[in-house]
Amino acid sequence: MSALSSKLHAVGVPKPNQHTGPMAGHVRKGRVYMSPLAATGALRAHDWFKDDLPDLLWPALVLAEQGNESVRRFVRWQKAVQDRLGEHGETVFVAESLDGRLTHLSALAERLPGADDIVVEEATRFELLSEGVRRALGSYPFMPAPWLAGQVEVRPAELAELQLIRAALLGVLQDGHREALLKCLRTWSAVQAGTFSSDAQTIELLKHYPGDEATRSAADATVRAGWGAHKFAVLVNEPNHFDEAIKLARVFWGANSMTSRCIRKQDTEGNGDGHVSEDGRDMDDNSSAELVAGDAAPTPVPADGAHLRQFTMDLLSSFVEALETAPARLHDKERQEVISGLVARAGRDLIAVLTAPDLWCMEHGSHIVRMLVETKIYLHWMAQQEPSVYREFQEYGAGKAKLYARISEEVPAEARKAGFREAIDEFERLSHNHDVLDHRVVDTRDTFAGGKSLRAMAEEAGLLDFYRQAYSLASGVAHSEWWSVETHAMEPCMNVLHGLHLIPSLSLSFGGNVPLASSWVDQFYSLVRTALDILRTDEAAVAAAFAWLHEAAEVPVPVPQDG
Ligand SMILES: [Zn+2]
């Protein structure tokens, strides 16, 4: 840790300039918010399992095959090799080369003639090169230090090798102590060579490691942290030092993708976390990729949500009835047209979604949330503007219809299907343009409000929190932000030989979330009341149209969630 913190100190950790709100404690640059650590620019997150473990495959295999105790023989092997290579006067280089990495052994053999024979002789003497370990190492192409496996050519992994490699990978994932033992190899080598330096506390902690049970977990944590800090320090001086290890990692994981298939959780139900099948070649040859959604039938309408669709239809009907039975301000018809049109559109969308419980979940229902929030913000914001805003809203749409008609004209004649001409004609009608005098303005700014964003409208209408809390999250789903794709559409591959990657999920979301669907209906009810308030629709007409709502005791009365 000390190396890392001194590096951070050297580069200087910026002070947060955000003191309130959800990004408090962050450093803002433009529209980007960074944690102080990220703002140093010195942070590089490493995935040691993916990048480094393939390079440490040899000791990982030995520990998987022979248990954690075998690490002691590695330490004795280090000492023996150091002694025999002592004549070269390369104490530091030799010590650093015996950290268990294949790439370092390769570099050692290149620099010191005969080092490969010494490494293999001593490894054999300390029983670190069993037949199984050598075969597993020899199953990968282009491995550094191929002389360690002692094989002339690559032999594809068979069942026994795959099982050992899998145990090696799982072993370090499941056993933090084993990970620490692997990462301590470099420390032990340096200590034995007399080239190790660290603070007194760390040295004291490592003195009785790994024998002392009382201090083991503290020492494990120190070793793991120290290993990362050491790697960071090496990279600062030699940015390309681990390039060979990365190359090896690419080959390793690539080869594994050829020898075994992805494993889904659903494939392993009752089988633990994945297994190697009998032929060792395909872990999962029997089940082909197939979408599953319960029994593959659409989600049935939940009993406690069965009333929602009819209830929403009744709300919409009563809304229309109230408007039609109340005196209307027909001299400025655009106002009532726009408001009632937006509410009707929202209600129709919601009613359609309420027929399909598959959509009653965040993955497939986010567009409903967006639409309801957007409509509410439109209504409130427009109510604060000059009454002409409703005509402008319609004219903005008419301009878009003209634009779409023109764009449709671009489609070449041979690509036009039946009804194409009629569609263009309909857009032209909707542009409400004059046949001869083309007066329709096309405004291509983002919104009808001169390009003012929905967020800005929400802010002006006092609905910013509503926007932030409901709309932006649902937008993330609609725009396929990675968090949403990851949680909704992906699942981890359970085949540890594949290094923990994500694969497309074959399980469909089971919708039918009644509280979520109910909250949409609540929102719609709130929209209806908002619209009637803004239109100042005659109270008696409203009361009459919605009388059923208060009489029908068995129907749950939605409570509007916000103003
Ligand atoms: Zn996979």
XYZ file of C-alpha atoms and ligand atoms in Angstrom:
564
model
C 0.000 0.000 0.000
C 2.776 2.413 0.847
C 4.073 2.441 -2.718
C 0.606 3.153 -4.045
C -0.191 5.885 -1.553
C 3.131 7.586 -2.107
C 2.500 7.507 -5.849
C -0.910 9.038 -5.277
C 0.663 11.632 -3.059
C 3.216 12.368 -5.763
C 0.595 12.954 -8.452
C -1.561 14.960 -6.040
C -5.156 14.083 -5.209
C -7.539 16.866 -6.317
C -9.980 18.297 -3.798
C -13.697 17.709 -4.428
C -15.507 20.791 -5.731
C -18.994 19.319 -5.354
C -20.414 19.756 -1.884
C -24.127 19.001 -2.260
C -26.375 16.733 -4.278
C -25.846 13.158 -5.380
C -22.328 13.911 -6.679
C -21.135 15.493 -3.417
C -17.521 14.609 -2.777
C -16.660 14.524 -6.483
C -14.464 16.643 -8.700
C -16.372 18.189 -11.565
C -14.790 18.929 -14.932
C -17.368 20.176 -17.425
C -20.188 17.657 -17.271
C -17.997 14.853 -15.925
C -17.844 14.041 -12.214
C -14.849 12.108 -10.928
C -14.103 10.662 -7.543
C -10.934 12.250 -6.154
C -9.065 9.010 -6.812
C -10.241 8.839 -10.421
C -9.441 12.540 -10.841
C -5.754 11.866 -10.210
C -5.642 10.099 -13.559
C -3.252 7.639 -11.890
C -5.852 5.009 -11.177
C -5.706 1.976 -13.391
C -8.028 -0.799 -12.401
C -6.455 -4.174 -13.031
C -8.260 -7.448 -13.299
C -5.551 -9.724 -12.014
C -7.640 -12.842 -12.538
C -7.971 -12.097 -16.238
C -4.566 -10.523 -16.892
C -2.160 -12.162 -14.444
C -3.461 -15.522 -13.398
C -2.677 -17.181 -16.756
C 0.937 -16.076 -16.227
C 0.831 -17.641 -12.744
C -0.758 -20.800 -14.072
C 2.084 -23.091 -13.012
C 1.911 -22.446 -9.244
C -1.884 -22.201 -9.463
C -2.005 -25.679 -10.982
C 0.372 -27.091 -8.381
C -1.609 -25.614 -5.488
C -4.838 -26.950 -6.983
C -3.359 -30.403 -7.396
C -1.351 -30.681 -4.187
C -2.937 -28.219 -1.787
C -1.781 -24.943 -0.234
C 1.028 -26.657 1.696
C 2.870 -27.217 -1.569
C 3.714 -23.515 -1.638
C 6.494 -24.322 0.853
C 8.203 -26.468 -1.794
C 7.986 -23.529 -4.184
C 9.852 -21.439 -1.649
C 12.563 -24.097 -1.326
C 12.726 -24.327 -5.113
C 13.295 -20.570 -5.274
C 16.205 -20.819 -2.848
C 17.759 -23.770 -4.679
C 17.558 -22.039 -8.058
C 18.928 -18.804 -6.602
C 21.911 -20.677 -5.120
C 22.731 -22.431 -8.383
C 22.458 -19.224 -10.412
C 24.403 -17.198 -7.849
C 27.602 -17.183 -9.932
C 26.003 -14.833 -12.481
C 25.907 -12.001 -9.972
C 22.338 -11.133 -10.994
C 20.780 -11.508 -7.577
C 17.913 -9.036 -8.046
C 17.024 -10.213 -11.545
C 17.028 -13.870 -10.533
C 14.931 -13.165 -7.422
C 12.347 -11.224 -9.412
C 12.251 -13.951 -12.075
C 11.197 -16.647 -9.627
C 7.830 -15.102 -8.704
C 5.905 -17.915 -10.375
C 5.245 -16.071 -13.644
C 5.875 -18.047 -16.818
C 6.930 -14.886 -18.652
C 9.600 -14.213 -16.020
C 10.946 -17.771 -16.260
C 11.124 -17.302 -20.001
C 13.100 -14.059 -19.591
C 15.382 -15.752 -17.076
C 16.231 -18.594 -19.473
C 16.891 -16.121 -22.264
C 19.351 -14.099 -20.224
C 21.167 -16.787 -18.252
C 22.231 -19.798 -20.321
C 21.313 -23.087 -18.673
C 18.811 -21.487 -16.314
C 15.966 -23.461 -17.914
C 17.609 -26.788 -17.038
C 18.242 -25.664 -13.473
C 14.654 -24.455 -13.065
C 13.268 -27.778 -14.338
C 15.708 -29.925 -12.343
C 14.901 -28.195 -9.087
C 11.172 -28.115 -9.838
C 11.262 -31.845 -10.492
C 13.245 -32.428 -7.297
C 10.642 -30.510 -5.275
C 7.800 -32.349 -7.024
C 6.377 -29.239 -8.639
C 6.103 -30.719 -12.133
C 3.748 -33.662 -11.980
C 2.554 -35.328 -15.144
C -0.827 -33.600 -14.749
C 0.687 -30.149 -14.281
C 2.967 -30.573 -17.284
C 0.154 -31.804 -19.490
C -2.073 -28.900 -18.442
C 0.695 -26.370 -19.158
C 1.469 -28.132 -22.426
C -2.087 -27.873 -23.662
C -1.760 -24.170 -24.503
C -0.136 -22.910 -27.693
C 2.513 -20.167 -27.647
C 3.151 -20.509 -23.919
C 6.288 -18.793 -22.624
C 8.892 -21.180 -21.131
C 7.521 -24.196 -23.024
C 10.501 -26.197 -21.722
C 8.794 -26.254 -18.318
C 6.059 -28.532 -19.646
C 8.728 -30.620 -21.364
C 6.562 -31.299 -24.356
C 7.674 -31.002 -27.944
C 4.280 -30.065 -29.292
C 0.972 -28.740 -27.992
C -1.495 -31.437 -26.994
C -5.075 -30.220 -26.740
C -6.439 -30.407 -23.209
C -8.344 -33.532 -22.311
C -10.789 -34.070 -19.502
C -8.210 -34.474 -16.738
C -6.314 -31.345 -17.785
C -9.493 -29.296 -18.104
C -10.543 -30.369 -14.648
C -7.192 -29.431 -13.154
C -7.132 -26.047 -14.909
C -10.669 -25.407 -13.762
C -9.696 -26.308 -10.183
C -6.724 -23.945 -10.412
C -8.933 -21.040 -11.507
C -11.728 -21.780 -9.071
C -9.198 -22.269 -6.279
C -7.925 -18.711 -6.355
C -11.419 -17.296 -6.873
C -12.883 -19.124 -3.915
C -9.896 -19.046 -1.576
C -8.477 -15.616 -0.806
C -5.695 -17.295 1.157
C -4.574 -19.251 -1.892
C -4.595 -16.059 -3.947
C -2.345 -14.504 -1.320
C 0.015 -17.495 -1.355
C 0.419 -17.133 -5.121
C 1.003 -13.425 -4.764
C 3.505 -13.959 -1.958
C 5.873 -15.950 -4.187
C 7.566 -12.774 -5.361
C 7.986 -11.562 -1.758
C 9.462 -14.867 -0.593
C 11.886 -14.937 -3.482
C 13.046 -11.417 -2.718
C 13.306 -12.133 1.012
C 15.461 -15.204 0.398
C 17.663 -13.261 -1.979
C 18.042 -10.493 0.596
C 16.563 -7.945 -1.816
C 13.201 -7.373 -0.121
C 12.447 -4.031 1.433
C 9.300 -2.943 3.160
C 8.129 -1.216 6.318
C 8.746 -2.874 9.682
C 5.057 -3.617 10.236
C 4.747 -5.576 6.987
C 7.952 -7.500 7.646
C 6.750 -8.398 11.136
C 3.423 -9.577 9.731
C 5.118 -11.746 7.088
C 7.663 -13.289 9.458
C 5.311 -16.080 10.518
C 3.315 -16.242 7.310
C 1.502 -18.435 6.379
C 1.995 -20.646 9.455
C 0.495 -18.322 12.088
C -3.267 -18.742 11.990
C -3.845 -15.716 14.231
C -2.312 -13.197 11.821
C -3.015 -15.072 8.590
C -5.974 -13.134 7.259
C -4.357 -9.786 8.051
C -1.195 -10.993 6.329
C -3.225 -12.299 3.356
C -4.718 -8.847 2.868
C -1.297 -7.190 3.162
C 0.227 -9.615 0.662
C -2.538 -9.088 -1.882
C -2.364 -5.306 -1.537
C 1.427 -5.336 -1.663
C 1.416 -7.447 -4.812
C -0.831 -4.935 -6.567
C 1.280 -2.004 -5.392
C 4.451 -3.736 -6.589
C 2.942 -4.351 -10.010
C 1.882 -0.707 -10.181
C 5.411 0.407 -9.279
C 6.922 -1.847 -11.955
C 4.546 -0.400 -14.533
C 5.468 3.173 -13.635
C 9.101 2.433 -14.528
C 8.439 -0.041 -17.333
C 5.037 0.508 -18.928
C 5.524 -2.506 -21.206
C 6.797 -4.918 -18.576
C 3.667 -7.079 -18.560
C 2.959 -7.023 -22.292
C 4.048 -10.641 -22.648
C 1.782 -11.616 -19.758
C -1.172 -9.924 -21.474
C -0.328 -11.717 -24.708
C -0.289 -14.985 -22.801
C -3.616 -14.138 -21.169
C -5.185 -13.575 -24.593
C -3.996 -16.963 -25.796
C -5.042 -18.668 -22.565
C -8.623 -17.404 -22.526
C -8.923 -17.789 -26.284
C -7.832 -21.433 -26.070
C -10.319 -22.053 -23.267
C -13.114 -20.668 -25.413
C -12.279 -23.399 -27.946
C -12.103 -26.288 -25.484
C -15.311 -25.576 -23.605
C -18.596 -23.821 -24.077
C -20.349 -21.173 -22.048
C -22.374 -22.449 -19.116
C -25.544 -20.756 -17.974
C -26.933 -20.956 -14.476
C -30.029 -22.655 -15.859
C -27.771 -25.392 -17.345
C -26.221 -26.196 -14.018
C -29.324 -26.328 -11.842
C -28.528 -29.154 -9.450
C -24.976 -29.393 -10.774
C -23.224 -26.821 -8.659
C -21.448 -24.145 -10.663
C -20.613 -25.940 -13.853
C -18.796 -29.100 -14.699
C -16.648 -30.718 -17.325
C -18.565 -33.260 -19.319
C -17.319 -36.765 -20.016
C -15.691 -36.130 -23.362
C -14.017 -33.076 -21.935
C -14.500 -31.149 -25.129
C -17.887 -29.659 -24.802
C -19.112 -28.873 -21.369
C -22.580 -28.292 -22.485
C -23.185 -29.917 -25.798
C -26.619 -31.237 -25.029
C -28.497 -28.033 -24.412
C -28.603 -25.665 -27.343
C -29.172 -21.962 -26.847
C -32.883 -21.495 -26.433
C -34.945 -18.732 -24.920
C -36.893 -19.705 -21.861
C -39.646 -17.774 -20.152
C -41.280 -19.868 -17.517
C -43.195 -22.374 -19.595
C -42.577 -20.224 -22.706
C -46.152 -18.888 -22.575
C -46.764 -15.170 -22.118
C -47.072 -13.981 -18.547
C -50.688 -14.442 -17.458
C -52.558 -11.496 -16.004
C -52.007 -11.610 -12.232
C -55.272 -11.894 -10.293
C -54.548 -8.799 -8.220
C -53.819 -6.787 -11.367
C -56.749 -8.012 -13.419
C -58.798 -4.873 -12.723
C -56.123 -2.415 -13.860
C -56.942 -2.378 -17.561
C -60.672 -1.937 -17.122
C -60.055 0.639 -14.419
C -57.826 2.686 -16.740
C -60.404 2.427 -19.531
C -63.037 3.734 -17.127
C -60.767 6.610 -16.094
C -60.203 7.586 -19.695
C -63.897 7.280 -20.521
C -64.851 9.462 -17.568
C -62.224 12.008 -18.543
C -63.713 12.291 -22.010
C -67.237 12.344 -20.588
C -66.379 15.176 -18.194
C -64.938 17.234 -21.040
C -67.949 16.610 -23.219
C -70.569 17.365 -20.596
C -68.870 20.524 -19.334
C -68.949 23.860 -21.103
C -65.861 24.067 -23.320
C -63.770 27.060 -24.302
C -64.044 26.435 -27.988
C -62.725 29.822 -29.018
C -59.226 28.650 -28.109
C -59.724 25.065 -29.142
C -55.994 24.276 -29.372
C -55.679 24.296 -25.616
C -58.307 21.657 -24.997
C -57.244 19.686 -28.065
C -53.626 19.462 -26.968
C -54.320 18.701 -23.312
C -57.032 16.142 -23.962
C -55.028 14.665 -26.806
C -51.960 14.138 -24.658
C -54.008 12.550 -21.876
C -55.863 10.316 -24.336
C -52.615 9.234 -25.932
C -51.164 8.363 -22.509
C -54.279 6.426 -21.528
C -54.361 4.437 -24.781
C -50.696 3.506 -24.447
C -51.239 2.413 -20.869
C -54.355 0.391 -21.685
C -52.443 -1.465 -24.405
C -49.599 -2.249 -22.036
C -52.026 -3.438 -19.372
C -53.183 -6.205 -21.745
C -49.658 -7.619 -21.773
C -48.271 -8.408 -18.323
C -44.931 -9.330 -19.965
C -44.416 -5.571 -20.135
C -45.072 -4.986 -16.428
C -41.418 -4.734 -15.512
C -38.671 -2.117 -15.816
C -36.970 -3.860 -18.724
C -39.955 -3.663 -21.066
C -42.125 -1.033 -19.393
C -39.683 1.877 -19.187
C -41.232 3.571 -22.224
C -44.512 3.837 -20.308
C -42.763 5.568 -17.414
C -41.059 7.976 -19.799
C -44.280 8.722 -21.630
C -46.243 9.365 -18.407
C -43.534 11.585 -16.935
C -43.049 13.472 -20.185
C -46.776 14.106 -20.566
C -47.048 15.385 -17.022
C -44.128 17.765 -17.484
C -45.566 19.015 -20.802
C -48.944 19.720 -19.208
C -47.519 21.578 -16.212
C -44.980 23.547 -18.221
C -47.419 24.569 -20.939
C -49.919 25.701 -18.297
C -47.362 28.310 -17.193
C -46.812 29.726 -20.702
C -48.806 32.087 -22.880
C -51.943 30.352 -24.221
C -50.338 30.471 -27.682
C -48.070 27.633 -26.572
C -50.768 25.099 -27.470
C -50.928 26.343 -31.046
C -47.142 26.305 -31.206
C -47.188 22.699 -30.000
C -49.500 21.759 -32.848
C -47.529 23.747 -35.418
C -44.288 22.132 -34.360
C -45.921 18.754 -35.036
C -47.338 19.902 -38.358
C -43.876 21.032 -39.423
C -42.499 17.602 -38.536
C -45.222 15.964 -40.659
C -44.110 18.081 -43.625
C -40.515 17.049 -43.017
C -41.447 13.354 -42.859
C -43.410 13.661 -46.103
C -40.327 15.155 -47.803
C -38.040 12.479 -46.399
C -40.424 9.771 -47.588
C -40.211 11.203 -51.087
C -36.513 10.284 -51.096
C -37.331 6.581 -51.211
C -36.783 5.371 -54.815
C -39.840 4.163 -56.730
C -38.705 0.532 -56.842
C -38.435 0.396 -53.044
C -41.951 1.704 -52.447
C -44.502 -0.786 -51.261
C -48.265 -0.665 -51.713
C -49.822 2.227 -49.839
C -46.625 4.264 -49.853
C -48.156 7.152 -51.788
C -51.125 7.199 -49.414
C -48.766 7.434 -46.448
C -47.011 10.435 -47.947
C -50.367 12.039 -48.695
C -51.403 11.523 -45.091
C -48.242 13.218 -43.825
C -48.945 16.099 -46.183
C -52.463 16.389 -44.828
C -51.101 16.351 -41.268
C -48.688 19.152 -42.119
C -51.805 21.328 -42.604
C -49.981 23.076 -45.361
C -51.604 24.896 -48.231
C -51.579 23.054 -51.558
C -50.211 26.035 -53.423
C -48.826 28.407 -50.818
C -46.214 26.537 -48.846
C -46.295 28.351 -45.515
C -45.503 25.530 -43.106
C -42.340 26.163 -41.066
C -40.252 23.105 -40.196
C -38.626 23.474 -36.780
C -36.032 20.734 -36.345
C -34.955 21.790 -32.880
C -35.242 19.051 -30.266
C -38.575 20.104 -28.789
C -41.629 22.187 -29.565
C -40.422 24.720 -26.980
C -37.684 26.213 -29.129
C -35.464 23.273 -28.309
C -35.859 23.693 -24.565
C -35.065 20.344 -23.006
C -37.576 18.321 -21.073
C -35.306 18.691 -18.073
C -35.416 22.479 -18.338
C -39.218 22.355 -18.638
C -39.377 20.161 -15.547
C -37.167 22.589 -13.672
C -39.359 25.545 -14.622
C -42.493 23.617 -13.659
C -41.097 22.625 -10.257
C -40.920 18.973 -11.295
C -37.167 18.552 -11.419
C -37.013 15.904 -8.716
C -39.842 14.025 -10.402
C -37.884 14.160 -13.652
C -34.620 13.084 -12.064
C -36.075 10.286 -10.021
C -38.464 8.766 -12.538
C -37.580 9.864 -16.052
C -33.801 9.660 -16.169
C -33.712 6.112 -14.843
C -36.350 4.962 -17.327
C -34.397 6.767 -20.058
C -31.354 4.764 -19.144
C -33.323 1.622 -19.922
C -34.665 3.029 -23.183
C -31.211 4.194 -24.322
C -29.616 0.844 -23.482
C -27.231 2.277 -20.897
C -24.908 -0.552 -19.971
C -26.151 -0.967 -16.381
C -29.585 -1.705 -17.782
C -28.350 -4.093 -20.459
C -26.167 -5.820 -17.877
C -28.923 -6.361 -15.354
C -31.744 -7.135 -17.790
C -30.185 -8.881 -20.747
C -26.934 -10.453 -19.578
C -25.842 -13.180 -17.208
C -22.455 -14.425 -16.050
C -20.967 -17.426 -17.814
C -20.512 -20.044 -15.098
C -17.606 -21.682 -16.902
C -14.616 -20.513 -14.888
C -12.341 -21.508 -17.777
C -13.849 -18.538 -19.585
C -12.644 -16.047 -17.007
C -15.949 -14.640 -15.737
C -17.413 -12.973 -18.813
C -21.010 -11.926 -19.357
C -23.161 -13.624 -21.978
C -26.636 -12.790 -23.314
C -29.265 -14.151 -20.995
C -31.647 -16.700 -22.424
C -34.182 -16.144 -19.655
C -36.900 -13.664 -20.485
C -38.037 -11.256 -17.808
C -41.119 -12.463 -16.038
C -43.261 -9.339 -16.012
C -46.517 -9.228 -14.098
C -45.246 -6.704 -11.545
C -48.599 -5.464 -10.210
C -47.249 -2.708 -7.916
C -45.339 -1.280 -10.900
C -48.376 -1.440 -13.191
C -50.511 0.063 -10.422
C -48.089 2.956 -10.081
C -48.499 3.660 -13.809
C -52.271 3.727 -13.377
C -51.835 6.074 -10.399
C -49.722 8.332 -12.601
C -52.342 8.286 -15.307
C -55.052 9.180 -12.807
C -52.878 12.067 -11.679
C -52.536 13.170 -15.326
C -56.305 13.126 -15.770
C -56.840 15.281 -12.673
C -54.057 17.645 -13.754
C -55.610 18.057 -17.185
C -59.062 18.758 -15.758
C -57.567 21.281 -13.318
C -55.640 23.079 -16.036
C -58.726 23.179 -18.267
C -60.823 24.324 -15.280
C -63.447 21.867 -16.383
C -66.777 22.425 -14.675
C -66.641 20.755 -11.258
C -70.154 19.361 -11.433
C -69.429 17.694 -14.755
C -66.229 16.177 -13.357
C -67.968 14.967 -10.210
C -70.731 13.342 -12.239
C -68.363 11.639 -14.657
C -66.201 10.254 -11.857
C -69.008 9.414 -9.438
C -68.395 5.679 -9.938
C -64.890 6.060 -8.591
C -66.143 7.051 -5.155
C -69.117 4.737 -5.110
C -67.291 1.576 -6.107
C -65.774 0.698 -2.764
C -64.231 -2.523 -4.031
C -62.152 -0.669 -6.576
C -58.943 0.656 -5.065
C -58.803 4.394 -5.423
C -55.393 5.436 -6.670
C -53.615 8.093 -4.720
C -51.760 10.568 -6.905
C -48.090 10.369 -5.966
C -47.203 13.939 -6.580
C -48.640 17.365 -7.224
Zn -18.361 -18.499 -21.407
